[in-house]
Amino acid sequence: MFFGGFLKTVDLEKSAVSNSGKKALILSVLISSIIISGCSPHKDKVQSQNILLGFSQLGTESAWRSGNTADIVNKAKASKVSLMMENGNRRQEDQIAAIRRFIAYQVDVIAFSPIVEEGWDNVLLEAKDAGIPVVLVDRDISTDNPDLISCKIGADFYNEGVMAADYLIRKADSLGKKEIKIVEITGTKDSTPMRKRQSGFMDTIKKDSRMTVIESINGDFLKSCGAECMRHLMKKYGSEIDVVFSHNDEMTLGALPEIEKAGLLPGKDIVIISIDAGQEAINVLKEGKINCVVECTPMLGKELMDTATKLKNGEKVEKVIHPKEGYFCDEQDLSELSLRGY
Ligand code: AHR
């Protein structure tokens, strides 16, 4: 169930709730949201939804993010989890306010996808004091207090950077190149995928003397910024560029037309490496305009629901859960590849 509309109409920070009032409050939330959605309440359904999960999504910046939101909503619907979801619109302060509302509601479990790594300790201490376990979804935080978090469910971003670099080293071998000039379009500054994808990539290419990153530029995980960055890079370096390493598909899809406008062929004159492997990027890979897409799956909903259920039942959970990921590239036969779902 989706509670976003209801939550935004109530000043929860002022509504203190006693422990004994929790059940009544949950029921009133259910009833209120049913009124908003215009449905009549169904007794069995209300009774079977016995875990209340507050989830703060960070934004709507990419097809990856939309796929992640949809998966979490769908997996909550298919389980005994009632979902209170808020979108932070890429603002950390909005996410912190949402977490405070979840605490005021005394939800059973809080989950959130932090836009950046720093700055969460205070609100997470409040959650800990309220006895509410917290799960990180997708991205990580930086803290000296690991006890603030019960579990992290998300990709191994460092390994994604390594996979991107390993592909590039093989590609350089096959092209017989002696010198490779790389431009990097990074994701949101101070976010986990930006930091880890970059370090995985850099740690791997630094062992190969052919590789030089001539510029690294922040594209903020947005298509429009990817285009803007590429315009700047084409103007500054033009055909000097051998490789674009872009931290997500959205920015890659923004960058490709800028390369074409400059009279070069992406995938041929310039090697293009992307991350996410959403359907649109896979289609462009098949057209030959992208050379490699490292997979980052947004399908984290089932693990989140399972983890929330275990935490509510007082069971032990794994501290870190990484989904299995691979890559798709021009070395492979992709004709049988099934639809990606995001
Ligand atoms: O945190 C995951 C990243 O965030 C994805 O690579 C990107 O597309 C999204 O915006």
XYZ file of N, CA and C in Angstrom, residues 6 17 23 44 68 72 83 95 101 105 140 150 153 158 163 194 202-203 228 258 270 275 298 303 316 332:
78
model
N -1.022 10.603 2.047
C -1.501 10.790 3.417
C -0.427 11.430 4.281
N 3.054 9.660 19.750
C 2.208 8.470 19.778
C 2.705 7.550 20.883
N -1.086 0.321 17.518
C -1.967 -0.478 16.674
C -3.099 0.372 16.122
N -9.926 -8.662 5.964
C -8.860 -9.687 5.938
C -7.530 -9.061 5.566
N 13.505 0.557 -9.442
C 13.719 0.205 -8.036
C 12.465 0.515 -7.203
N 10.012 -2.276 -5.327
C 9.745 -2.244 -3.878
C 8.234 -2.189 -3.619
N 3.587 -0.573 3.227
C 4.677 0.335 2.880
C 4.233 1.782 3.029
N 14.837 13.701 3.016
C 14.939 12.304 3.459
C 15.014 12.220 4.986
N 9.498 11.366 10.416
C 8.059 11.048 10.413
C 7.847 9.554 10.665
N 5.727 7.837 13.735
C 4.690 6.825 13.494
C 4.963 5.511 14.201
N 25.084 3.357 0.498
C 25.664 3.208 1.832
C 25.764 4.574 2.513
N 21.062 -1.993 10.607
C 20.924 -3.450 10.786
C 21.420 -4.204 9.576
N 21.347 -3.545 1.800
C 20.979 -4.360 0.630
C 21.297 -3.533 -0.609
N 31.949 -1.166 -6.070
C 33.396 -1.241 -6.355
C 33.630 -2.278 -7.465
N 34.695 -4.325 -13.073
C 34.221 -4.992 -14.305
C 34.339 -4.062 -15.512
N 29.046 6.683 -6.897
C 30.062 7.542 -7.513
C 31.451 7.181 -6.958
N 39.513 3.007 -11.155
C 40.869 3.587 -11.079
C 41.871 2.559 -10.566
N 41.512 1.821 -9.512
C 42.438 0.826 -8.951
C 42.813 -0.214 -10.001
N 25.332 17.694 -21.126
C 26.112 18.925 -20.893
C 27.596 18.608 -20.719
N 25.666 13.936 -28.300
C 26.676 15.008 -28.343
C 27.924 14.540 -29.104
N 34.782 6.210 -30.529
C 34.978 6.317 -29.066
C 34.318 5.101 -28.405
N 27.009 1.966 -16.960
C 26.616 1.097 -15.830
C 25.108 1.224 -15.605
N 18.219 -3.004 -10.020
C 17.380 -2.270 -9.059
C 16.386 -3.190 -8.332
N 14.425 -8.844 -1.270
C 15.377 -8.887 -0.148
C 14.949 -7.915 0.948
N 17.900 -12.875 13.202
C 19.169 -12.293 12.751
C 19.129 -12.068 11.239
N 29.887 -10.391 -26.657
C 28.902 -11.457 -26.418
C 27.822 -11.489 -27.504
